[in-house]
PDB file of C-alpha atoms in Angstrom:
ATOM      1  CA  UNK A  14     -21.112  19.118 -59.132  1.00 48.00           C
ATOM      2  CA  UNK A  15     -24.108  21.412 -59.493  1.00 47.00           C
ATOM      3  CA  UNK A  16     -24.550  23.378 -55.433  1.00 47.00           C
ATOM      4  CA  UNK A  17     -28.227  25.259 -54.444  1.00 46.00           C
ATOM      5  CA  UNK A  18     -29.305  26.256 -51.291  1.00 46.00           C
ATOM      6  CA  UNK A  19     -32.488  25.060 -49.378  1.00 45.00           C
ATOM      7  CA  UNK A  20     -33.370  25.467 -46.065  1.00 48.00           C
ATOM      8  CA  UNK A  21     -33.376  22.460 -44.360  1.00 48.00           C
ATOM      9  CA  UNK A  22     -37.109  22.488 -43.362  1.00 43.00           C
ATOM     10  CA  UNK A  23     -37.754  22.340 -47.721  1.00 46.00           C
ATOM     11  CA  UNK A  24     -38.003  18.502 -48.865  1.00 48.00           C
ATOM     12  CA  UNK A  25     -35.037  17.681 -51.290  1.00 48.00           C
ATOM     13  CA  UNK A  26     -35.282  19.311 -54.524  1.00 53.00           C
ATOM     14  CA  UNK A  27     -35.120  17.102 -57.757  1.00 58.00           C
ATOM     15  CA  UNK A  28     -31.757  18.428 -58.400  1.00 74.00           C
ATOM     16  CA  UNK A  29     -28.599  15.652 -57.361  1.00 83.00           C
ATOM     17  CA  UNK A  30     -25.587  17.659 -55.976  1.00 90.00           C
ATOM     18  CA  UNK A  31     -24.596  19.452 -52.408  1.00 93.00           C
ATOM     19  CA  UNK A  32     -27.413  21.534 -51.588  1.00 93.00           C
ATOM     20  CA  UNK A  33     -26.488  24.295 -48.660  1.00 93.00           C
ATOM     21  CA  UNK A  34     -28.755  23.514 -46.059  1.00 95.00           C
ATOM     22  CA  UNK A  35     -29.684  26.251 -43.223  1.00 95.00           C
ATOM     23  CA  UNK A  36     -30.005  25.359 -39.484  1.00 96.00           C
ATOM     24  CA  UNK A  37     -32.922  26.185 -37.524  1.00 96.00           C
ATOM     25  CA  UNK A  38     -31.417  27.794 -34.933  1.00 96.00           C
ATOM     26  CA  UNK A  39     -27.765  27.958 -33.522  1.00 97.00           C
ATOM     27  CA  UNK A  40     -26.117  28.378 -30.247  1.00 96.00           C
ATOM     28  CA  UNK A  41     -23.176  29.852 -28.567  1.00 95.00           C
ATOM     29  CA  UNK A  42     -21.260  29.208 -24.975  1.00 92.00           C
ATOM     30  CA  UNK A  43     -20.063  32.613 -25.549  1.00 90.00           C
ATOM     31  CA  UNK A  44     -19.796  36.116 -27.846  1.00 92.00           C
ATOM     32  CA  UNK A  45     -21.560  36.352 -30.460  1.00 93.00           C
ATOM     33  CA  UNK A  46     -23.532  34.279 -34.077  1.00 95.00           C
ATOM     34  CA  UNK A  47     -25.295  34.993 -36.626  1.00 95.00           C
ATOM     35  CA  UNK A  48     -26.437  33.217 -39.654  1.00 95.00           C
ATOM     36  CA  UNK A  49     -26.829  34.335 -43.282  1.00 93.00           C
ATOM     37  CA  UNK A  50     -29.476  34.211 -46.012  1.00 85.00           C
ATOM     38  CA  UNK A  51     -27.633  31.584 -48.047  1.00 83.00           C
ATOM     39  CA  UNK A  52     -27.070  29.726 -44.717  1.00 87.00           C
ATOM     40  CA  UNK A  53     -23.358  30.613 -43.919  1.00 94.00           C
ATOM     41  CA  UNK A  54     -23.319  30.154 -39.840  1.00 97.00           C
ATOM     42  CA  UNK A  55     -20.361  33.300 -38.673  1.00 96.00           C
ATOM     43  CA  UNK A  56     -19.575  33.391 -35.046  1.00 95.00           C
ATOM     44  CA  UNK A  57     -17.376  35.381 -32.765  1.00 93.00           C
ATOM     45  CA  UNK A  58     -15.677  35.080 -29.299  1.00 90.00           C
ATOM     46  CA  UNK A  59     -17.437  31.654 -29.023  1.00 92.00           C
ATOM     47  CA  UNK A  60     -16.746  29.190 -26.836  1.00 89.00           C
ATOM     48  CA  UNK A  61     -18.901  26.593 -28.318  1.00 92.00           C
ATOM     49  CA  UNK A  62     -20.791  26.844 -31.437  1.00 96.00           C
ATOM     50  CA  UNK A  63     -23.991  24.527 -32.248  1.00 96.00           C
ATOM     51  CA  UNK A  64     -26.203  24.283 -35.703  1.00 97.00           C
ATOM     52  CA  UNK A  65     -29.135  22.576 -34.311  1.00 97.00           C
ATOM     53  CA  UNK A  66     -31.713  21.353 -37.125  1.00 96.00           C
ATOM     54  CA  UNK A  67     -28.942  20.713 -40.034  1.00 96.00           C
ATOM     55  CA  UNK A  68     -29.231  16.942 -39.962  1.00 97.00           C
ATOM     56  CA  UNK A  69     -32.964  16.107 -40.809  1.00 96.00           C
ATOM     57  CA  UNK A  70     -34.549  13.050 -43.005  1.00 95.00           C
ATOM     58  CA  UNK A  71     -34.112  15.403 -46.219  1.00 94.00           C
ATOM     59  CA  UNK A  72     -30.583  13.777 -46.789  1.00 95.00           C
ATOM     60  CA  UNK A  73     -28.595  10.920 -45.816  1.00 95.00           C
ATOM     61  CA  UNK A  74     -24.918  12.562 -45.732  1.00 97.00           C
ATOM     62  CA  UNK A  75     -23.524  15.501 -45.079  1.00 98.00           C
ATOM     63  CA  UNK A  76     -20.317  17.599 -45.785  1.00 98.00           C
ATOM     64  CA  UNK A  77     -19.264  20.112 -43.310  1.00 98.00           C
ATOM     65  CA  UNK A  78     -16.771  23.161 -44.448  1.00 97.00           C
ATOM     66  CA  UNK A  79     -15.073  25.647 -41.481  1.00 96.00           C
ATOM     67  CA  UNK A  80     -12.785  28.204 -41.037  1.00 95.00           C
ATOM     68  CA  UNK A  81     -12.378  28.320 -37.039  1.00 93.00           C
ATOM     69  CA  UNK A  82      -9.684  30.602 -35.401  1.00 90.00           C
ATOM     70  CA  UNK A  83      -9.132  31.194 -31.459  1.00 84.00           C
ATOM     71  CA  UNK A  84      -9.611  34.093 -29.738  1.00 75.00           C
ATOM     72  CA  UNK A  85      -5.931  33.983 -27.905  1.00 71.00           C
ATOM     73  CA  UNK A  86      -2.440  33.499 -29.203  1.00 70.00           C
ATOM     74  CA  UNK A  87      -1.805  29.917 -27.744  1.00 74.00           C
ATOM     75  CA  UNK A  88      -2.928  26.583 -29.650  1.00 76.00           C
ATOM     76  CA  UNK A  89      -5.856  24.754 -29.382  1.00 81.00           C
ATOM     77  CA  UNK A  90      -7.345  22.393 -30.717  1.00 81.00           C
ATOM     78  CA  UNK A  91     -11.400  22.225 -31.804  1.00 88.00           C
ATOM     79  CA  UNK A  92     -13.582  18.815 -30.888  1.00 91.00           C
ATOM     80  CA  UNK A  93     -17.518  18.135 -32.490  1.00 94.00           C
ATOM     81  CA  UNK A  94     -20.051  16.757 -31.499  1.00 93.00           C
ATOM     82  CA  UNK A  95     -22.995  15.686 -32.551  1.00 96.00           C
ATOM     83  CA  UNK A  96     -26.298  16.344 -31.089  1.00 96.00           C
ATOM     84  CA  UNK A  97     -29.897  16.002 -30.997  1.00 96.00           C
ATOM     85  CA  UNK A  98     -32.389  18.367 -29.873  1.00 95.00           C
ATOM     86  CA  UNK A  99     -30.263  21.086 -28.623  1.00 93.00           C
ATOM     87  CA  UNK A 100     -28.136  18.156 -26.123  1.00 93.00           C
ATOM     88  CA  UNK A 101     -24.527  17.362 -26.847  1.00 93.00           C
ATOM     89  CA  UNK A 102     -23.739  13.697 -27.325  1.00 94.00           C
ATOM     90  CA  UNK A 103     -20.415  13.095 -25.546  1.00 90.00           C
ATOM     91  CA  UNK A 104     -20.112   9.148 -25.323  1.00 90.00           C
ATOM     92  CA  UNK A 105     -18.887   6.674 -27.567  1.00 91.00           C
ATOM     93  CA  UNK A 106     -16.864   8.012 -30.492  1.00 91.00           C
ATOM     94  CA  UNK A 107     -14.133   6.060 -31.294  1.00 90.00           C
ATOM     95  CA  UNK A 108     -11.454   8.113 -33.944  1.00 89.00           C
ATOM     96  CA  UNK A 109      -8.066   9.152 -34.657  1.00 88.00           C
ATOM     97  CA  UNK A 110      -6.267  12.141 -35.585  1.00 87.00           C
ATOM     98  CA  UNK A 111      -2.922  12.195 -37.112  1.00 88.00           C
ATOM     99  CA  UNK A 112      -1.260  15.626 -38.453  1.00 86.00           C
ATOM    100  CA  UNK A 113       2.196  16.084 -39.411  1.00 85.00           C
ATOM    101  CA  UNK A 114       4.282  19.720 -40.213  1.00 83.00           C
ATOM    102  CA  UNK A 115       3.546  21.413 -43.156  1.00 87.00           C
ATOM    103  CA  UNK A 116       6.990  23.595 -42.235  1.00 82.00           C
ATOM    104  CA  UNK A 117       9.376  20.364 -42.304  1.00 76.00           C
ATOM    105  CA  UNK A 118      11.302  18.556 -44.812  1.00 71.00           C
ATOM    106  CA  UNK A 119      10.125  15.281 -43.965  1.00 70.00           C
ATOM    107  CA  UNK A 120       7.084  13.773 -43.150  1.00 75.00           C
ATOM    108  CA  UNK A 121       6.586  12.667 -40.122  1.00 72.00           C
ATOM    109  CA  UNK A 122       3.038  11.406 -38.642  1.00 76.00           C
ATOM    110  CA  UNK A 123       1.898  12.210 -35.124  1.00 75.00           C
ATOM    111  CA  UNK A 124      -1.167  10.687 -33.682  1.00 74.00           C
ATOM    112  CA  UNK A 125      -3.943  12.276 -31.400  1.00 72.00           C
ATOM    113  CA  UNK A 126      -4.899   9.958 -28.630  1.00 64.00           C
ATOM    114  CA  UNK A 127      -8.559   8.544 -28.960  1.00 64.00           C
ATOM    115  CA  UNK A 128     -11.224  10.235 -26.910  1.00 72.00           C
ATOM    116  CA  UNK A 129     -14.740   8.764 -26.575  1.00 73.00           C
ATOM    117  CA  UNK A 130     -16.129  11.853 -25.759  1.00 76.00           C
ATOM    118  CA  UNK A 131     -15.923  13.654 -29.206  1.00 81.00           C
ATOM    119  CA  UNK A 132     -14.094  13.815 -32.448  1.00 85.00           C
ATOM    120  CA  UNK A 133     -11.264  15.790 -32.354  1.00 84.00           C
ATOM    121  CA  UNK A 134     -10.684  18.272 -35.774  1.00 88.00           C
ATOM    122  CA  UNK A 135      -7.733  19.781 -35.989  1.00 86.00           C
ATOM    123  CA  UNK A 136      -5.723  22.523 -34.072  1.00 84.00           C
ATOM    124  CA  UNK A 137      -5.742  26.513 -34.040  1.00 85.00           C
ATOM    125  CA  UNK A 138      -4.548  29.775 -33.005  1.00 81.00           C
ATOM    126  CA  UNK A 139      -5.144  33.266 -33.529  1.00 77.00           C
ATOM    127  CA  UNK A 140      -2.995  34.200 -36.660  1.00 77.00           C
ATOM    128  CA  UNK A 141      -4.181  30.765 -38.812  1.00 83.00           C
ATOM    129  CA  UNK A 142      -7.251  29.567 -38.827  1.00 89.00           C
ATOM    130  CA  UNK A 143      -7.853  25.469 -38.835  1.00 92.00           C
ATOM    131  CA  UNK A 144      -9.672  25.167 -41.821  1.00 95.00           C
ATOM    132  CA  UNK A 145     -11.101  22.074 -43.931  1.00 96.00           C
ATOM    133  CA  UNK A 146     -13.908  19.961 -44.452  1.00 97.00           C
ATOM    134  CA  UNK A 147     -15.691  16.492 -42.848  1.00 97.00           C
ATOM    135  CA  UNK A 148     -18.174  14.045 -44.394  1.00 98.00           C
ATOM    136  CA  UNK A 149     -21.102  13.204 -41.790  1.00 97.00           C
ATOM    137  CA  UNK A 150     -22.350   9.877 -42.791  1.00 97.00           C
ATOM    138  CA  UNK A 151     -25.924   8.626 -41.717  1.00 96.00           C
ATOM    139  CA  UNK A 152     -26.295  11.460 -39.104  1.00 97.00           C
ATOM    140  CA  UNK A 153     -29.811  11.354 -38.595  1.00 97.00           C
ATOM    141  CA  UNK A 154     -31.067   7.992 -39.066  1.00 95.00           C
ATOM    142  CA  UNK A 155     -30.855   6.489 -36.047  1.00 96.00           C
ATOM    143  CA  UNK A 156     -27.658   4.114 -36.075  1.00 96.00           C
ATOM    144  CA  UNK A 157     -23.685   4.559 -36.281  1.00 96.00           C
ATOM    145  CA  UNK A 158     -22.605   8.003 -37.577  1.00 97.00           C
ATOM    146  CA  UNK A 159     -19.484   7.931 -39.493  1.00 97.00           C
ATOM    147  CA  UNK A 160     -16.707  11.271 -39.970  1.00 96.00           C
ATOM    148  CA  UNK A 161     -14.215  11.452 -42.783  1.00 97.00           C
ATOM    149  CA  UNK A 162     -11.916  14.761 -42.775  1.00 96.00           C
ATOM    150  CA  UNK A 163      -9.394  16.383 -43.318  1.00 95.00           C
ATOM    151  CA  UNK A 164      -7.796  20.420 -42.436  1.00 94.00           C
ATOM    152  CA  UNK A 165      -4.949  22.649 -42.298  1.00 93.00           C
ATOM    153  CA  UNK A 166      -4.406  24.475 -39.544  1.00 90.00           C
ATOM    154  CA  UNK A 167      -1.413  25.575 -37.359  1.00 85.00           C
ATOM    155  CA  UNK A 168       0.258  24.064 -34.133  1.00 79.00           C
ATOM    156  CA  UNK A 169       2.794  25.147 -31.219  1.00 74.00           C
ATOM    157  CA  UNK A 170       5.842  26.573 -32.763  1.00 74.00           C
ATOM    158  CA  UNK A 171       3.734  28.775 -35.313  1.00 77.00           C
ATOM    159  CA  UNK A 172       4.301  25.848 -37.216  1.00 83.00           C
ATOM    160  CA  UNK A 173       1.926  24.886 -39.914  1.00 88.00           C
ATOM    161  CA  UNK A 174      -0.362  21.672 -39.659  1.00 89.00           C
ATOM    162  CA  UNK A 175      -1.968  19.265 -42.077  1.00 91.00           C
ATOM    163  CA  UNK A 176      -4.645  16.923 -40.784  1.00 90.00           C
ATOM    164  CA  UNK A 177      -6.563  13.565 -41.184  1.00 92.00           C
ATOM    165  CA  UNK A 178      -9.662  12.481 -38.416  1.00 92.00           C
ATOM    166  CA  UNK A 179     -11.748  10.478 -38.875  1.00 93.00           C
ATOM    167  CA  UNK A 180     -14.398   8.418 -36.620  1.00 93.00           C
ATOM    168  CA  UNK A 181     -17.538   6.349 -35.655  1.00 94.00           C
ATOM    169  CA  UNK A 182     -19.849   6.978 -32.941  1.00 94.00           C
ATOM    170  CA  UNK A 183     -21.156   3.438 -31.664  1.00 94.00           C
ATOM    171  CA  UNK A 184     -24.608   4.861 -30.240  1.00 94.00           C
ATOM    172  CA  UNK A 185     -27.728   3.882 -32.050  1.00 95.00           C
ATOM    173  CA  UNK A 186     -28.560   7.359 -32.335  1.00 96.00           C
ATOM    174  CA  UNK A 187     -30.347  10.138 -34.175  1.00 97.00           C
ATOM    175  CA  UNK A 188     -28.673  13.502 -34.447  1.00 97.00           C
ATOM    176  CA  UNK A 189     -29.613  16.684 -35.627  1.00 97.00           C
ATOM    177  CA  UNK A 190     -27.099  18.889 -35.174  1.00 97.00           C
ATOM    178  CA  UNK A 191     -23.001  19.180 -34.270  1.00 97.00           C
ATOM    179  CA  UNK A 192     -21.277  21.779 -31.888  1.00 96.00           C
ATOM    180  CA  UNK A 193     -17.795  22.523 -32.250  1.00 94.00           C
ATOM    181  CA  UNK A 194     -15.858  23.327 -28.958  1.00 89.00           C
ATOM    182  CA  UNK A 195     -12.522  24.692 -28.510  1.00 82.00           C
ATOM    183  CA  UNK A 196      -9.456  23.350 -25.917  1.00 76.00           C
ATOM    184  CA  UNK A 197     -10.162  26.670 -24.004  1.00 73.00           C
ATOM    185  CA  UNK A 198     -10.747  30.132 -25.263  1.00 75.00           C
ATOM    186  CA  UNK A 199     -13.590  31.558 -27.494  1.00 85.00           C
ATOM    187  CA  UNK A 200     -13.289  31.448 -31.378  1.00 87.00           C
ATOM    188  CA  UNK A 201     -14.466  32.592 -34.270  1.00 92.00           C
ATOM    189  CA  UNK A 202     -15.143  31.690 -37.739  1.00 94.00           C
ATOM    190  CA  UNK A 203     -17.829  30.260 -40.028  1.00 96.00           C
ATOM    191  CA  UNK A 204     -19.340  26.952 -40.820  1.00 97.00           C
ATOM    192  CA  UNK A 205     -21.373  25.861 -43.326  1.00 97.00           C
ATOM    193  CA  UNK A 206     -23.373  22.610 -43.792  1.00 97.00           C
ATOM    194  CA  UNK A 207     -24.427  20.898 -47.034  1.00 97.00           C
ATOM    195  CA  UNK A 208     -26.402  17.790 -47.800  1.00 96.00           C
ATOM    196  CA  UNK A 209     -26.002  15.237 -50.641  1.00 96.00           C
ATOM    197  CA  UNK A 210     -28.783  15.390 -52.470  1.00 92.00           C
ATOM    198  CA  UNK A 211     -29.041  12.013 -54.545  1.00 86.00           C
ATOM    199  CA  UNK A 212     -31.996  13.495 -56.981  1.00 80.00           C
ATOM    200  CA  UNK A 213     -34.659  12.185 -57.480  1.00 63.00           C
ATOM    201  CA  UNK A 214     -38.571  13.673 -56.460  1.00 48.00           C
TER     202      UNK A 214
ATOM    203  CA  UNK B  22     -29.025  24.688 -19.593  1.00 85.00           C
ATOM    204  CA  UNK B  23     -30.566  28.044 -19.894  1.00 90.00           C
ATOM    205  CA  UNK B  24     -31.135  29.428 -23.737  1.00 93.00           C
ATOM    206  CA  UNK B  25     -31.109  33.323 -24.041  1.00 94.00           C
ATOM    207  CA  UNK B  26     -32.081  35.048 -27.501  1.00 95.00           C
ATOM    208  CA  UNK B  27     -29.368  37.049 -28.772  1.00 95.00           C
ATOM    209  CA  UNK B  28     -30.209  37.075 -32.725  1.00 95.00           C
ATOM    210  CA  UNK B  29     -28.509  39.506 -34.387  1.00 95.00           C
ATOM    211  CA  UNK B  30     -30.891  41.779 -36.843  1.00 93.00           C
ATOM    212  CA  UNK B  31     -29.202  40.410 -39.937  1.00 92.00           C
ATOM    213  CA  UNK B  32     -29.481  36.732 -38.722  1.00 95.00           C
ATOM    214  CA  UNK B  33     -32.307  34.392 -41.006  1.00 94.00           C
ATOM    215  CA  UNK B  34     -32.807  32.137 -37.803  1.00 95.00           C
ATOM    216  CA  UNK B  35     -32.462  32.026 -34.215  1.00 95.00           C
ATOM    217  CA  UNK B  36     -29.265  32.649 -32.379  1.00 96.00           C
ATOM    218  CA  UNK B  37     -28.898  31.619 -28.696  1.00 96.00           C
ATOM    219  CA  UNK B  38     -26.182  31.801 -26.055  1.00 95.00           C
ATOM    220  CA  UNK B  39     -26.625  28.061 -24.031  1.00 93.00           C
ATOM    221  CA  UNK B  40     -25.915  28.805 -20.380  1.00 90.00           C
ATOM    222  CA  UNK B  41     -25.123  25.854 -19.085  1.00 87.00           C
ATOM    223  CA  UNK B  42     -25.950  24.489 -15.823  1.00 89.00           C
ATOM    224  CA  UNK B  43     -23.308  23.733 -12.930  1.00 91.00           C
ATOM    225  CA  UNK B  44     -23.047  19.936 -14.085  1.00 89.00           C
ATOM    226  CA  UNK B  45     -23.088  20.400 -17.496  1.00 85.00           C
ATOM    227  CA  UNK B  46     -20.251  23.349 -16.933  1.00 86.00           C
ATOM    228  CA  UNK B  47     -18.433  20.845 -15.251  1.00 88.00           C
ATOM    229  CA  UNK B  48     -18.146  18.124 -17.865  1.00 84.00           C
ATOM    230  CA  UNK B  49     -17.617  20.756 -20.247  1.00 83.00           C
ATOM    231  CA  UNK B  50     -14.746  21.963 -17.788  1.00 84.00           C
ATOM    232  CA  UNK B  51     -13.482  18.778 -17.538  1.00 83.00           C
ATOM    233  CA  UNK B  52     -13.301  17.720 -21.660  1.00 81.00           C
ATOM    234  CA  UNK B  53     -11.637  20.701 -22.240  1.00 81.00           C
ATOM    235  CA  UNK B  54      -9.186  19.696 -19.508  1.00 83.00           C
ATOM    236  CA  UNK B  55      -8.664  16.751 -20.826  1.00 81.00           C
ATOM    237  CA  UNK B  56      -8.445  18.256 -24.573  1.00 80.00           C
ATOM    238  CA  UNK B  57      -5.643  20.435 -22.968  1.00 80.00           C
ATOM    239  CA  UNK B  58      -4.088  16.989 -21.701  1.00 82.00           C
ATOM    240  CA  UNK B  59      -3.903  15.342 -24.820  1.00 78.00           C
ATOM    241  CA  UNK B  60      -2.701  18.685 -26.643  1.00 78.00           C
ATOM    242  CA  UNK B  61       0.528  18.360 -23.962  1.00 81.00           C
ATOM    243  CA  UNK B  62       1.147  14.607 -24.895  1.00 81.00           C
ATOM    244  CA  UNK B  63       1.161  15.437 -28.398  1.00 79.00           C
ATOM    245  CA  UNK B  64       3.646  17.915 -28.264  1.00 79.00           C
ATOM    246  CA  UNK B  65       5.669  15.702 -25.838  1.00 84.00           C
ATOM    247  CA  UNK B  66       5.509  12.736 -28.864  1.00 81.00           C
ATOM    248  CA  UNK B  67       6.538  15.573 -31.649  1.00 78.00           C
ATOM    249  CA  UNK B  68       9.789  16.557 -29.228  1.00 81.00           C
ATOM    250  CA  UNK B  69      10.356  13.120 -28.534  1.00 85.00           C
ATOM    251  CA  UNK B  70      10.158  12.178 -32.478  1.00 81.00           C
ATOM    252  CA  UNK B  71      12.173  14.559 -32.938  1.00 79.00           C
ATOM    253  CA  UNK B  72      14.950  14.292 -30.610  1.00 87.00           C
ATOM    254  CA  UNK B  73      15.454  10.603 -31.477  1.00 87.00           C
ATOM    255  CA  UNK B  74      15.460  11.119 -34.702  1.00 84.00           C
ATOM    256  CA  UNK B  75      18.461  14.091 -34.488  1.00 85.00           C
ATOM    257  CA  UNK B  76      20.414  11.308 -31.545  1.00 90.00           C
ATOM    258  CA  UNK B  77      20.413   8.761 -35.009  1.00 89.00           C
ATOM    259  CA  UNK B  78      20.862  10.647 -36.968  1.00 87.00           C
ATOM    260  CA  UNK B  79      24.067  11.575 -35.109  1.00 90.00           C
ATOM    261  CA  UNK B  80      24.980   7.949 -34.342  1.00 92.00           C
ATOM    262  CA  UNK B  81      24.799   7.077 -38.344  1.00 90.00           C
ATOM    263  CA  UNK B  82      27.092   9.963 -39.222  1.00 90.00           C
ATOM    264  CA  UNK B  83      29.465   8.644 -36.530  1.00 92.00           C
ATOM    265  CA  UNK B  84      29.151   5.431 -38.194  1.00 92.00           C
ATOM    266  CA  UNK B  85      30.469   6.885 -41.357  1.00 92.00           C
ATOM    267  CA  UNK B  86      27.397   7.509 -43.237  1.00 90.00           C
ATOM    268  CA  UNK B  87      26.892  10.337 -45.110  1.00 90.00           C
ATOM    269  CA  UNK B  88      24.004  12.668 -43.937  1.00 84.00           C
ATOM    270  CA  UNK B  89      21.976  11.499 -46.808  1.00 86.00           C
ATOM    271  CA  UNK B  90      22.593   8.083 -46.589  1.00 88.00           C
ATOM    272  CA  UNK B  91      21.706   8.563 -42.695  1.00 83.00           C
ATOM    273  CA  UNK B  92      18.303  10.389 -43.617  1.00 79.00           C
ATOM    274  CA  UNK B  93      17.556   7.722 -46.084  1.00 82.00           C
ATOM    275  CA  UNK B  94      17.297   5.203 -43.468  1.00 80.00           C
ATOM    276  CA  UNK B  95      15.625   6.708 -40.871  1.00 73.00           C
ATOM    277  CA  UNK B  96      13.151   8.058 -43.500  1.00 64.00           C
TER     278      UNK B  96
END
């Protein structure tokens, strides 16, 4: 699968594949972001990180790649939301985690309770980062957004994690953006956003 | 919430630290209580998985089954 970059303000190329796409601004609870020329978003000490202007009517899907540690030694775990001109949505997602330990023999599945108020991703510390990647499904068009992912991470016990979450928010809404937030503590890490680009002119 | 420019030189767009008013610090307070919450009942369930699963583990063996034939069953 062929990958360019555009910023997201550029109508979608010609070109079918995941084309990086560049937020218009971002936004931090905490520390410290920047965001490179070929739209990697890097932040540090953060305790919330937002891409605002990365869902727009160029594409219909999106996937989402990060590599998010925390700032302190304990686990936490990281939560998204979506959001739409620089507002949080925090109502009506309806999703399930399960992880199980990458350390044991066996496998054994262990299920995050379902919160309405975001969409949980996965768990973290300071020595491993949770890493992975979600599918955003129908983000901007105003309607039900759907997540599909999956990451690796670590849990309590130093113990490595695997992880599926996925989700639906219910809202008929229009977003344009996500924030990640942490269980407590700032983070840091990078996050990139691509859209599907289904060719075309 | 309050949006102060902090853009780094070698940033291509706009970087902001949100300052968030007292409500919105207060929900924000109170999800990541909750996150913390649900973090706790997790690792109860994984202790709790686990714990049963050593007690029949036990409880097989003392049945005469071998440790593989005990792990076999409860998978």
């Amino acid at each position: 699968m062929s990958v360019s970059r555009v910023s997201n303000a550029t109508a979608a190329t010609a070109v079918a594949g995941l084309q990086m796409v560049t937020p218009t601004s971002v936004s931090v609870g905490s520390g410290t972001g920047s965001v490179a020329g070929q739209g990697a978003v890097t932040f540090s000490g953060a305790s919330s990180v937002s891409l605002n202007g990365c869902f727009s009517a160029n594409y219909e899907n999106y996937r989402v790649i990060f590599k998010i540690s925390r700032s302190v030694s304990d686990i936490g775990w990281v939560g998204v939301y979506l959001r739409s001109n620089g507002v949080d949505k925090t109502t009506s997602y309806f999703n399930k985690l399960i992880d199980t330990d990458l350390n044991a023999a066996n496998v054994t599945w262990v299920g995050q309770n379902t919160t309405t108020a975001l969409l949980p991703i996965g768990y973290t510390g300071s020595n491993i980062p949770l890493a992975g990647n979600f599918d955003v499904i129908n983000p901007f068009v105003t309607g039900y957004t759907h997540f599909n992912g999956m990451g690796t991470g670590i849990v309590v016990g130093n113990r490595y994690q695997m992880a599926f979450f996925q989700g639906i928010n219910t809202d008929s809404y229009s977003g344009d953006g996500l924030s990640f937030i942490s269980s407590g503590g700032g983070f840091t890490g990078s996050i990139r956003v691509y859209g599907y680009n289904n060719g075309g002119a | 919430m309050e949006l102060v420019d902090i853009t780094p030189e070698d940033s291509v767009v706009p970087v902001y630290l949100e300052v968030l008013n007292e409500e919105e610090q207060a929900e924000r307070d109170a999800e990541q209580s909750r996150m913390q919450e649900e973090q706790a009942a997790r690792e109860a369930e994984v202790t709790a998985k686990e714990e049963a699963k050593q007690s029949g583990l036990a409880k097989l063996q003392a049945l005469g089954l071998t440790e593989d034939e005990a792990k076999a069953l409860l998978g």
